XYZ file of C-alpha atoms in Angstrom:
734
model
C 13.660 32.458 -27.371
C 9.878 32.756 -27.296
C 8.174 31.252 -24.259
C 4.390 30.809 -24.565
C 2.329 32.301 -21.760
C 0.739 30.066 -19.141
C -2.960 29.222 -19.178
C -4.055 31.899 -16.659
C -2.060 34.560 -18.524
C -3.811 33.727 -21.784
C -7.206 34.284 -20.181
C -6.417 37.155 -17.834
C -4.097 39.256 -19.973
C -6.174 41.968 -21.728
C -3.552 42.247 -24.473
C -4.430 38.786 -25.832
C -6.655 39.680 -28.826
C -9.738 37.492 -28.436
C -12.987 37.858 -26.574
C -13.150 36.252 -23.142
C -16.814 35.359 -22.905
C -18.439 33.420 -20.071
C -18.471 30.123 -21.994
C -14.718 30.238 -22.599
C -13.994 31.212 -19.001
C -16.208 28.468 -17.603
C -14.514 25.852 -19.782
C -11.097 27.094 -18.765
C -12.017 27.115 -15.076
C -13.368 23.557 -15.344
C -10.172 22.413 -17.072
C -7.952 23.966 -14.418
C -9.875 22.228 -11.639
C -9.876 18.855 -13.385
C -6.113 19.125 -13.929
C -5.716 19.959 -10.220
C -4.193 23.364 -10.995
C -5.855 24.828 -7.959
C -3.717 27.947 -7.614
C -4.506 29.065 -11.179
C -8.185 28.187 -10.748
C -8.429 30.206 -7.529
C -6.743 33.171 -9.225
C -9.102 33.094 -12.186
C -12.211 32.718 -10.019
C -11.041 35.597 -7.817
C -10.593 37.894 -10.829
C -14.001 36.961 -12.232
C -15.716 37.741 -8.927
C -14.054 41.180 -8.773
C -14.583 41.977 -12.441
C -15.587 45.535 -13.400
C -17.659 44.101 -16.238
C -21.285 44.797 -15.291
C -22.899 43.011 -18.228
C -23.858 40.119 -15.993
C -24.388 41.663 -12.577
C -22.934 44.635 -10.684
C -20.235 44.221 -8.096
C -21.632 44.864 -4.617
C -20.444 44.730 -1.029
C -21.732 41.174 -0.592
C -19.537 39.973 -3.452
C -16.513 41.876 -2.151
C -17.090 40.475 1.354
C -17.334 36.928 0.027
C -14.227 37.346 -2.148
C -12.160 38.688 0.721
C -13.196 35.802 2.940
C -12.941 33.102 0.290
C -9.739 34.043 -1.536
C -7.737 35.963 1.040
C -8.916 34.245 4.243
C -10.034 37.507 5.869
C -12.404 37.187 8.822
C -16.062 38.012 8.287
C -15.997 41.166 10.419
C -12.893 42.514 8.698
C -14.274 41.673 5.248
C -17.519 43.541 5.945
C -15.586 46.584 7.117
C -13.315 46.574 4.075
C -16.199 46.005 1.644
C -17.956 49.164 2.812
C -14.991 51.183 1.505
C -14.418 51.648 -2.195
C -11.688 49.393 -3.575
C -10.589 49.257 -7.144
C -10.346 45.881 -8.824
C -6.583 46.131 -9.100
C -6.161 46.629 -5.360
C -8.181 43.528 -4.560
C -6.834 41.317 -7.294
C -4.096 38.845 -6.256
C -2.096 39.851 -9.331
C -2.019 43.533 -10.332
C -0.695 42.703 -13.802
C -4.136 41.611 -14.950
C -7.182 43.741 -15.631
C -10.214 42.171 -13.961
C -12.493 44.162 -16.193
C -11.422 42.021 -19.139
C -13.240 39.003 -17.668
C -16.998 38.459 -17.375
C -18.702 38.182 -14.047
C -19.423 34.565 -12.937
C -22.836 33.083 -13.626
C -24.636 30.129 -12.066
C -22.636 27.598 -14.030
C -19.380 29.221 -12.919
C -20.264 28.824 -9.262
C -21.365 25.208 -9.750
C -18.169 24.383 -11.620
C -16.034 25.798 -8.842
C -18.126 24.066 -6.169
C -17.630 20.735 -7.960
C -13.915 21.437 -8.189
C -13.724 22.005 -4.435
C -15.611 18.756 -3.825
C -13.237 16.898 -6.120
C -10.294 18.379 -4.236
C -11.902 17.241 -0.970
C -12.181 13.672 -2.295
C -8.578 13.673 -3.448
C -7.329 14.756 -0.034
C -9.358 12.151 1.833
C -8.452 9.306 -0.516
C -4.754 10.157 -0.760
C -4.372 11.028 2.945
C -1.793 13.676 2.196
C 0.139 14.550 5.376
C -0.183 18.132 6.494
C -3.314 18.862 4.451
C -6.540 19.475 6.313
C -10.018 18.889 4.955
C -11.388 21.515 7.304
C -10.013 24.291 5.073
C -11.600 22.873 1.904
C -14.819 22.046 3.720
C -15.024 25.598 5.052
C -14.670 26.986 1.520
C -17.423 24.652 0.272
C -19.815 25.828 2.959
C -18.892 29.469 2.370
C -19.402 29.237 -1.393
C -22.712 27.364 -1.130
C -24.040 29.878 1.401
C -23.024 32.758 -0.858
C -24.766 31.094 -3.824
C -27.914 30.811 -1.736
C -27.671 34.470 -0.723
C -27.381 35.794 -4.276
C -29.987 33.391 -5.678
C -27.595 31.118 -7.594
C -28.632 27.882 -5.859
C -30.134 25.163 -8.064
C -30.474 21.355 -8.186
C -26.867 20.961 -9.306
C -25.753 22.833 -6.202
C -27.775 20.447 -4.056
C -26.275 17.398 -5.754
C -22.733 18.712 -5.379
C -23.170 19.656 -1.739
C -24.720 16.263 -0.900
C -21.737 14.633 -2.570
C -19.435 16.661 -0.326
C -21.470 15.665 2.758
C -21.224 11.985 1.833
C -17.477 12.305 1.234
C -17.090 13.558 4.807
C -19.548 10.879 6.044
C -22.041 13.524 7.169
C -25.080 11.477 6.150
C -27.615 13.144 8.436
C -26.735 16.592 7.107
C -27.070 15.321 3.538
C -30.491 13.809 4.235
C -31.621 17.036 5.910
C -30.463 19.060 2.907
C -32.490 16.868 0.542
C -35.524 17.338 2.772
C -35.102 21.131 2.788
C -34.672 21.425 -0.968
C -37.422 18.926 -1.830
C -40.171 21.551 -1.916
C -38.168 23.679 -4.347
C -37.436 20.711 -6.662
C -40.611 19.947 -8.545
C -39.318 19.827 -12.100
C -37.560 16.992 -13.876
C -34.902 16.948 -16.543
C -34.375 14.191 -19.068
C -37.070 12.013 -17.453
C -35.008 11.937 -14.259
C -35.487 13.654 -10.961
C -33.046 16.593 -10.776
C -31.681 15.315 -7.451
C -31.385 11.645 -8.379
C -27.603 12.043 -8.361
C -27.715 13.240 -4.749
C -29.990 10.372 -3.686
C -27.685 7.873 -5.393
C -24.605 9.248 -3.627
C -26.386 9.191 -0.275
C -27.589 5.613 -0.822
C -24.103 4.433 -1.775
C -22.666 6.093 1.333
C -25.302 4.598 3.614
C -24.861 1.131 2.052
C -21.196 0.988 3.048
C -21.789 1.791 6.711
C -25.483 1.274 7.561
C -27.385 -0.933 5.140
C -30.696 -0.588 7.003
C -30.687 3.181 6.577
C -29.890 2.678 2.898
C -33.028 0.573 2.497
C -35.085 3.222 4.317
C -33.765 5.818 1.881
C -35.234 3.787 -0.995
C -38.648 4.099 0.647
C -38.163 7.853 0.988
C -37.228 8.075 -2.688
C -40.389 6.197 -3.638
C -42.554 8.499 -1.531
C -40.988 11.528 -3.225
C -41.425 10.066 -6.728
C -37.690 9.777 -7.284
C -37.199 6.999 -9.846
C -33.804 5.229 -9.804
C -31.544 5.576 -12.827
C -28.689 3.376 -14.033
C -26.249 4.566 -11.384
C -28.827 4.088 -8.636
C -29.509 0.529 -9.750
C -25.794 -0.272 -9.851
C -25.421 1.002 -6.281
C -28.455 -1.036 -5.153
C -27.298 -4.244 -6.825
C -23.751 -3.864 -5.520
C -24.976 -3.333 -1.950
C -27.296 -6.358 -2.178
C -24.440 -8.514 -3.434
C -22.147 -7.204 -0.697
C -24.726 -7.998 1.990
C -25.376 -11.505 0.623
C -28.989 -10.938 -0.458
C -28.609 -13.190 -3.464
C -32.258 -13.903 -4.207
C -33.363 -10.268 -3.987
C -30.402 -9.285 -6.127
C -31.257 -11.836 -8.824
C -34.917 -10.796 -8.859
C -34.061 -7.121 -9.206
C -31.522 -7.837 -11.939
C -34.021 -9.958 -13.834
C -36.671 -7.266 -13.483
C -34.349 -4.621 -14.899
C -33.315 -6.794 -17.835
C -36.757 -8.100 -18.780
C -38.826 -4.963 -18.184
C -39.096 -2.500 -21.021
C -37.186 0.129 -19.092
C -36.366 3.042 -21.357
C -34.050 4.563 -18.765
C -31.753 1.515 -18.721
C -30.423 0.843 -22.204
C -29.118 -2.558 -23.247
C -25.614 -1.230 -23.885
C -25.428 -0.369 -20.162
C -26.204 -3.868 -18.889
C -22.509 -4.581 -18.448
C -22.371 -1.911 -15.738
C -25.087 -3.722 -13.802
C -23.179 -7.005 -13.989
C -19.926 -5.287 -13.022
C -21.611 -3.936 -9.904
C -22.982 -7.372 -8.999
C -19.657 -9.160 -9.494
C -17.753 -6.481 -7.601
C -20.164 -6.658 -4.673
C -20.006 -10.445 -4.612
C -16.263 -10.980 -4.864
C -14.250 -7.821 -4.233
C -16.169 -5.770 -1.665
C -16.455 -8.360 1.070
C -14.302 -10.061 3.690
C -16.831 -12.787 4.475
C -14.550 -15.821 4.406
C -17.171 -18.340 5.509
C -19.618 -17.486 2.726
C -17.086 -16.885 -0.021
C -17.647 -20.237 -1.738
C -21.339 -19.370 -2.091
C -20.419 -16.024 -3.556
C -18.140 -17.622 -6.143
C -20.838 -20.133 -7.082
C -23.400 -17.338 -7.476
C -21.052 -15.315 -9.690
C -20.209 -18.402 -11.743
C -23.886 -19.124 -12.401
C -24.500 -15.531 -13.462
C -21.520 -15.659 -15.801
C -22.701 -18.971 -17.259
C -26.164 -17.475 -17.764
C -24.758 -14.933 -20.178
C -24.197 -17.693 -22.748
C -27.479 -19.567 -22.325
C -29.972 -18.969 -25.140
C -33.379 -17.589 -24.273
C -36.165 -19.876 -25.561
C -38.335 -17.013 -26.777
C -35.729 -14.899 -28.551
C -33.125 -17.609 -29.289
C -30.400 -15.166 -28.259
C -27.995 -14.910 -25.351
C -27.347 -12.019 -23.024
C -23.723 -11.976 -24.170
C -24.866 -10.497 -27.481
C -25.535 -7.242 -25.608
C -21.939 -7.202 -24.313
C -18.862 -6.219 -26.235
C -15.948 -8.706 -26.060
C -13.963 -6.374 -23.848
C -16.904 -6.100 -21.427
C -17.119 -9.884 -21.146
C -13.410 -10.007 -20.342
C -13.868 -7.430 -17.578
C -16.551 -9.607 -15.971
C -14.375 -12.686 -16.338
C -11.452 -10.798 -14.834
C -13.482 -9.961 -11.715
C -14.530 -13.611 -11.480
C -10.932 -14.809 -11.745
C -9.831 -12.277 -9.124
C -12.386 -13.773 -6.752
C -11.206 -17.290 -7.552
C -7.580 -16.254 -7.014
C -8.484 -14.729 -3.688
C -10.243 -17.906 -2.586
C -7.502 -20.284 -3.803
C -4.756 -18.236 -2.176
C -6.605 -18.264 1.144
C -7.227 -22.022 0.945
C -3.577 -22.644 0.150
C -2.511 -20.798 3.307
C -5.020 -22.788 5.367
C -3.657 -26.060 3.982
C -0.097 -25.023 4.778
C -1.174 -24.319 8.354
C -2.886 -27.700 8.609
C 0.289 -29.465 7.517
C 1.953 -28.391 10.739
C -0.728 -30.142 12.828
C -0.294 -33.899 12.576
C -3.469 -35.263 14.110
C -6.177 -37.423 12.585
C -8.948 -34.804 12.746
C -6.814 -32.157 11.103
C -5.580 -34.518 8.402
C -9.134 -35.538 7.539
C -10.125 -31.887 7.254
C -6.970 -31.289 5.234
C -8.043 -33.791 2.587
C -11.499 -32.204 2.366
C -10.110 -28.706 1.982
C -7.560 -29.883 -0.568
C -10.321 -31.421 -2.679
C -12.283 -28.154 -2.600
C -9.214 -26.241 -3.681
C -8.632 -28.588 -6.618
C -12.290 -28.269 -7.635
C -12.078 -24.496 -7.854
C -8.789 -24.671 -9.752
C -10.458 -27.010 -12.255
C -13.394 -24.587 -12.490
C -10.996 -21.757 -13.349
C -9.351 -23.909 -16.008
C -12.726 -24.764 -17.564
C -13.780 -21.112 -17.733
C -10.442 -20.282 -19.331
C -10.915 -22.994 -21.956
C -14.471 -21.792 -22.564
C -13.182 -18.309 -23.370
C -10.757 -19.818 -25.881
C -13.553 -21.717 -27.608
C -15.776 -18.652 -27.843
C -12.934 -16.579 -29.289
C -12.651 -13.995 -26.534
C -8.958 -14.703 -25.965
C -6.264 -16.267 -28.106
C -2.961 -17.975 -27.342
C -0.229 -15.399 -26.994
C -2.689 -12.540 -26.526
C -3.514 -12.165 -30.218
C -6.510 -10.293 -31.523
C -7.008 -6.569 -31.661
C -9.909 -6.469 -29.201
C -8.342 -8.939 -26.758
C -4.698 -7.893 -26.717
C -5.118 -6.695 -23.138
C -7.528 -9.487 -22.287
C -4.787 -11.955 -21.497
C -3.409 -9.596 -18.859
C -6.781 -9.423 -17.123
C -7.284 -13.171 -17.301
C -3.809 -14.671 -16.929
C -2.676 -12.419 -14.090
C -5.144 -13.894 -11.554
C -4.768 -17.317 -13.186
C -1.108 -17.384 -12.149
C -2.171 -16.958 -8.530
C -4.756 -19.736 -8.912
C -2.243 -22.237 -10.318
C 0.353 -21.200 -7.740
C -2.050 -22.292 -4.983
C -1.483 -25.913 -6.083
C 2.192 -25.221 -6.957
C 1.752 -25.889 -10.664
C 4.802 -24.009 -11.887
C 4.470 -25.091 -15.504
C 0.994 -23.581 -15.883
C 2.156 -20.445 -14.090
C 4.933 -20.035 -16.650
C 2.531 -20.776 -19.497
C 0.117 -18.052 -18.337
C 2.904 -15.507 -18.003
C 4.484 -16.257 -21.374
C 1.103 -16.008 -23.114
C 0.805 -12.359 -22.107
C 1.916 -10.328 -25.085
C 2.403 -6.954 -23.414
C 3.501 -7.513 -19.857
C 2.989 -4.817 -17.264
C 4.181 -4.438 -13.698
C 1.080 -6.113 -12.225
C 1.503 -9.238 -14.321
C 5.231 -9.310 -13.501
C 4.537 -9.005 -9.772
C 1.962 -11.798 -9.954
C 4.461 -14.021 -11.741
C 7.225 -13.304 -9.219
C 4.900 -14.068 -6.329
C 3.581 -17.216 -8.021
C 7.101 -18.560 -8.609
C 7.972 -17.991 -4.969
C 4.822 -19.817 -3.858
C 5.937 -22.688 -6.071
C 9.286 -22.731 -4.210
C 11.180 -21.438 -7.219
C 13.018 -18.318 -6.139
C 15.526 -18.655 -8.975
C 12.772 -18.375 -11.614
C 11.528 -15.161 -10.040
C 15.038 -13.679 -9.958
C 15.643 -14.673 -13.569
C 12.364 -13.026 -14.605
C 13.362 -9.889 -12.739
C 16.682 -9.775 -14.566
C 15.040 -10.440 -17.923
C 12.070 -8.068 -17.834
C 13.406 -5.249 -15.663
C 16.211 -3.236 -17.198
C 18.823 -1.757 -14.940
C 18.245 1.924 -15.732
C 14.973 3.878 -16.068
C 16.349 5.746 -19.112
C 16.844 2.458 -20.925
C 13.222 1.469 -20.254
C 11.944 4.831 -21.448
C 14.052 4.612 -24.567
C 12.915 1.085 -25.314
C 9.261 2.000 -24.920
C 9.674 4.782 -27.463
C 10.842 2.255 -30.049
C 8.094 0.792 -32.170
C 7.895 -2.963 -32.310
C 6.308 -5.602 -30.134
C 9.635 -7.373 -29.539
C 10.833 -4.385 -27.546
C 7.598 -3.370 -25.886
C 6.866 -6.782 -24.442
C 10.238 -7.288 -22.752
C 10.804 -4.256 -20.524
C 8.807 -3.433 -17.419
C 9.249 -0.589 -14.966
C 9.145 -2.046 -11.410
C 7.327 -0.621 -8.416
C 7.618 -0.996 -4.664
C 5.559 -4.209 -4.745
C 8.145 -5.789 -7.056
C 10.956 -5.145 -4.600
C 8.826 -6.123 -1.622
C 8.195 -9.550 -3.140
C 11.855 -10.154 -3.990
C 13.439 -8.792 -0.807
C 10.999 -10.624 1.445
C 11.430 -13.914 -0.398
C 15.240 -13.667 -0.288
C 15.240 -13.022 3.453
C 12.735 -15.794 4.121
C 14.725 -18.222 2.009
C 17.633 -17.722 4.401
C 15.292 -18.480 7.283
C 14.047 -21.667 5.640
C 17.529 -22.984 4.816
C 18.899 -22.197 8.251
C 15.956 -23.800 10.029
C 16.379 -26.887 7.876
C 20.074 -27.159 8.771
C 19.344 -26.495 12.429
C 16.692 -29.211 12.526
C 19.056 -31.671 10.884
C 21.626 -30.974 13.572
C 19.146 -31.446 16.413
C 17.746 -34.675 15.014
C 21.244 -35.983 14.163
C 20.155 -36.942 10.705
C 22.512 -38.261 8.059
C 25.004 -35.472 7.643
C 28.754 -35.301 7.699
C 28.826 -31.719 8.934
C 29.661 -30.945 12.529
C 27.776 -28.393 14.565
C 30.510 -25.841 13.921
C 30.162 -26.374 10.173
C 26.371 -26.131 10.407
C 26.643 -22.797 12.178
C 29.154 -21.505 9.643
C 26.870 -22.561 6.792
C 23.895 -20.839 8.415
C 25.938 -17.681 8.976
C 27.052 -17.681 5.348
C 23.431 -18.117 4.194
C 22.278 -15.203 6.338
C 25.127 -12.998 5.134
C 24.407 -13.800 1.493
C 20.694 -13.086 1.889
C 21.390 -9.810 3.691
C 23.808 -8.639 0.998
C 21.337 -9.467 -1.769
C 18.535 -7.701 0.058
C 20.777 -4.664 0.532
C 21.612 -4.586 -3.176
C 17.940 -4.743 -4.170
C 16.978 -2.110 -1.606
C 19.672 0.285 -2.857
C 18.661 -0.419 -6.448
C 15.076 0.487 -5.602
C 16.042 3.787 -3.975
C 18.960 4.967 -6.088
C 18.269 3.556 -9.539
C 14.486 3.760 -9.776
C 13.765 6.438 -7.125
C 11.078 4.222 -5.621
C 10.042 5.206 -2.100
C 9.566 2.311 0.363
C 6.133 1.821 1.849
C 4.837 0.455 5.122
C 4.453 -3.109 3.817
C 8.099 -3.316 2.748
C 9.370 -1.898 6.048
C 7.233 -4.349 8.026
C 8.444 -7.334 6.024
C 12.122 -6.463 6.376
C 12.061 -5.670 10.090
C 9.842 -8.571 11.171
C 11.906 -11.056 9.160
C 15.362 -9.848 10.152
C 14.591 -9.403 13.851
C 14.021 -13.135 14.293
C 15.951 -16.332 13.758
C 18.334 -16.928 12.107
C 19.369 -13.276 11.869
C 19.104 -12.728 15.640
C 18.402 -15.407 18.236
C 17.591 -14.190 21.716
C 17.751 -17.742 23.089
C 21.542 -17.701 22.786
C 21.747 -14.714 25.119
C 19.125 -16.006 27.544
C 20.717 -19.444 27.789
C 22.805 -20.066 30.900
C 24.527 -23.119 29.430
C 28.168 -23.202 28.382
C 28.702 -20.740 25.566
C 30.961 -21.322 22.614
C 32.079 -18.877 19.943
C 30.168 -20.810 17.300
C 26.758 -20.387 18.924
C 26.251 -16.803 17.846
C 27.317 -17.060 14.217
C 29.511 -14.488 12.542
C 29.742 -11.002 14.122
C 30.296 -9.434 10.687
C 26.986 -10.888 9.529
C 25.150 -9.316 12.438
C 26.729 -5.967 11.603
C 25.389 -6.226 8.046
C 21.909 -7.035 9.365
C 21.907 -4.136 11.806
C 23.132 -1.773 9.093
C 20.200 -2.666 6.830
C 17.702 -2.455 9.692
C 18.979 0.995 10.669
C 18.740 2.243 7.086
C 15.206 0.890 6.734
C 13.994 2.608 9.900
C 15.611 5.909 8.893
C 13.958 5.725 5.467
C 10.609 4.931 7.069
C 10.896 8.129 9.070
C 12.246 10.127 6.135
C 9.449 9.165 3.743
C 6.653 9.206 6.372
C 5.821 5.542 5.886
C 4.169 5.415 9.305
C 2.550 8.829 9.229
C -1.150 9.185 8.540
C -2.786 12.317 7.265
C -3.872 14.942 9.767
C -6.691 16.046 7.497
C -9.498 14.031 9.111
C -10.584 15.602 12.364
C -12.328 12.634 13.984
C -11.782 10.257 16.875
C -11.303 7.333 14.494
C -8.567 9.196 12.648
C -6.745 10.115 15.819
C -7.016 6.520 16.987
C -5.583 5.338 13.677
C -2.714 7.805 13.976
C -1.900 6.455 17.428
C -2.013 2.877 16.167
C 0.329 3.628 13.268
C 2.710 5.462 15.594
C 2.681 2.508 17.991
C 3.481 0.171 15.096
C 6.570 2.182 14.218
C 7.677 2.330 17.856
C 7.267 -1.443 18.067
C 9.577 -1.857 15.084
C 12.132 0.486 16.657
C 12.014 -1.514 19.882
C 12.591 -4.715 17.917
C 15.679 -3.291 16.292
C 16.897 -1.976 19.647
C 16.479 -5.454 21.057
C 18.611 -6.826 18.243
C 21.277 -4.235 19.018
C 21.192 -5.323 22.677
C 21.629 -8.934 21.584
C 24.626 -7.882 19.515
C 26.218 -6.114 22.482
C 25.516 -9.071 24.756
C 26.987 -11.523 22.271
C 30.119 -9.420 21.882
C 30.504 -9.307 25.664
C 30.064 -13.044 25.969
C 32.481 -13.575 23.104
C 35.152 -11.569 24.905
C 34.430 -13.352 28.196
C 34.628 -16.768 26.550
C 37.836 -15.817 24.773
C 39.470 -14.867 28.080
C 38.166 -18.074 29.660
C 39.522 -20.258 26.856
C 42.941 -18.550 26.928
C 43.074 -18.513 30.709
C 43.504 -14.763 30.711
C 40.782 -14.196 33.267
C 42.664 -16.371 35.830
C 46.174 -14.898 35.469
C 47.405 -13.227 38.661
C 50.955 -12.214 37.913
C 53.213 -10.693 40.502
C 53.800 -7.601 38.444
C 51.445 -4.809 39.481
C 51.036 -1.500 37.740
C 49.228 -0.168 40.789
C 50.301 -0.916 44.352
C 48.385 -2.912 46.868
C 48.517 -6.205 48.667
C 48.530 -9.404 46.655
C 46.829 -12.647 47.404
C 48.966 -15.732 47.562
C 49.089 -17.390 44.169
C 51.199 -20.062 42.593
C 51.417 -20.451 38.841
C 53.457 -23.135 37.228
C 54.506 -22.932 33.603
C 55.349 -25.922 31.409
C 58.947 -27.177 31.100
C 61.102 -25.884 28.294
C 63.324 -28.044 26.177
C 66.352 -27.212 28.334
C 64.548 -28.392 31.456
C 64.315 -24.913 32.871
C 60.994 -24.392 34.644
C 59.376 -21.000 33.997
C 57.749 -20.685 37.350
C 57.345 -17.644 39.454
C 56.806 -18.408 43.092
C 55.645 -15.488 45.140
C 56.510 -15.581 48.808
C 55.224 -12.712 50.851
C 56.889 -12.134 54.171
C 55.328 -10.467 57.174
C 56.335 -6.963 55.993
C 54.887 -7.577 52.529
C 58.332 -7.540 50.885
C 58.973 -9.415 47.653
C 61.962 -11.669 47.945
C 62.519 -13.965 45.034
C 60.453 -12.061 42.417
C 62.202 -8.814 43.293
C 65.601 -10.386 42.937
C 64.536 -11.918 39.634
C 63.289 -8.569 38.275
C 66.503 -6.875 39.429
C 68.560 -9.508 37.623
C 66.693 -8.675 34.430
C 66.833 -4.923 34.984
C 63.069 -4.625 34.697
C 62.509 -2.920 38.038
C 64.224 0.195 36.776
C 62.032 3.025 35.457
C 64.224 3.402 32.386
C 64.258 -0.283 31.582
C 63.556 -1.488 28.080
C 60.420 -3.358 29.164
C 57.348 -1.400 28.255
C 53.701 -2.368 28.538
C 52.610 0.468 26.251
């Protein structure tokens, strides 16, 4: 059977009959880096650097030294010594099956492409926090390559922009600013009416704005002094930072200036990006809880302004937005409203536990605010229907995905007031359901105290095997596509946590009824048995879901799921430390069912082992900073705290078993029996035990009389009469 060659073989093999020019090689190198095929990209770049083709530039000792250091990791001193000796291309190439002479030597674009690829790899490592991968290696290669480009005269404005981007990624803002100052004198030309380093200034401003807003504003003054005019991306970064910092008036003035001024650099079809930046900065990039209502009101006014006609032109700003762009803005607005309503709902639930006049008065005020924002969300939703941006059931070619963006946060908004009917209506109106919309619906049903609806939705929209989902998605037809969803770890986190907490709620309710002696026909023993059965049922269901997640769907648990399971199951009613600490009279019914506790401990042990197996509490070692090391210690301490909790539960189990055995002996009287029969010798204390009368009137009593010599009189005679004092008697203890 014919197997096609891989991508590097097609380019590097000299037997492939087509010309490998520099344009083809640069495109291929860029594609390999974008597809994260780093090994193939490194191999191709290595072969190009050591190429025998001298049409571009001759191979010299500097190039050989750089290649040895960069590709093979040889030290600088060793590389210089090896470069002074003649090496053929085949001896230096990582693969001797390829002829390096078949490839062109790299040009300026080649080096810039590879430098951008290294920077992209650096971003991926830092964002993904891959354990065991260090950014120091990638950062060292970036510095080595940029220094080599400067040595051979291949440095240009693109190199500066890429290197500044790498500095900002590593939060080295001072080094980035110094680099822009050093290269400013050599950057006097412009390209496309933009400063050649505007990309670098934009990246540096965005980095400063996240950590030090004052330095970001100073950078704008530096840009003005150097005649660096902002472009679209710079304005989006500025507007987003202003919105994040709460500078609403300055933000509105700048936005109005951009929209009204005849700015040729900012086209009207890019206005949606400006609004996206503003809405994101207002609602998604902040944790300012006190000022969040003001932020929502500001975003609502801006959204309303899109549909207000201008007196001079008799047009609205929404005419410059495509329908899908309007839905994106509305989606961000609804996400902010959902975030606010969810937070207010939790605050109201906390206030319900405090029954004082001041809290109740505040409760009514907060409840009214929550209802006002829910009504605002409903009005915006109705407004979108009237304007034709969305349709019932998700119809319309341009808005088929719009209902997902809109109705997913709407379910959270309606769940904050426990309006289950509207939650169901929003979910059913989504034509093509995805895992995010399913998770939002499951969580909304649980907030509305309807666990059964969430479980029914899980059974209906999640098939039991991944192959069945894949097969159904390959079938054409909306009836099939809209019904099957592939779950993720969030799906199982929502369900497992809610099932475990439902057991807690039911048990606490039964326990409170027992304490208050409310109208119930159940005794305390029956209450305890009911609670134990509830806990056992919840544990079994959680175990089934957890196994289904791991074995059926191959979904790895994350830190959030582990935290939820351990923190829930290490408290009442699964384990109650008060039973062990209590010194009162202990009964066998106080600790529940021992088999139930075994099930709980089994699940807790499996969860902790999986957390260690899948590195759920392991941070990446790629960031060499004090903050990273501190974070690693904190995460490690979190895992140790969970382990200690489970150990405490195991100690409670051992203590309860010990007290069970002690109570059993006390109830049976076994811990007070002092029979005359001794397996081991030794003096006996005087004891008299009287047994109840039999039907024949014979009293089964053994009276032990010890004489001065310690001889047994009556008991010995009685044992002899039975023949039990003989070694070969039929009486055996074992």
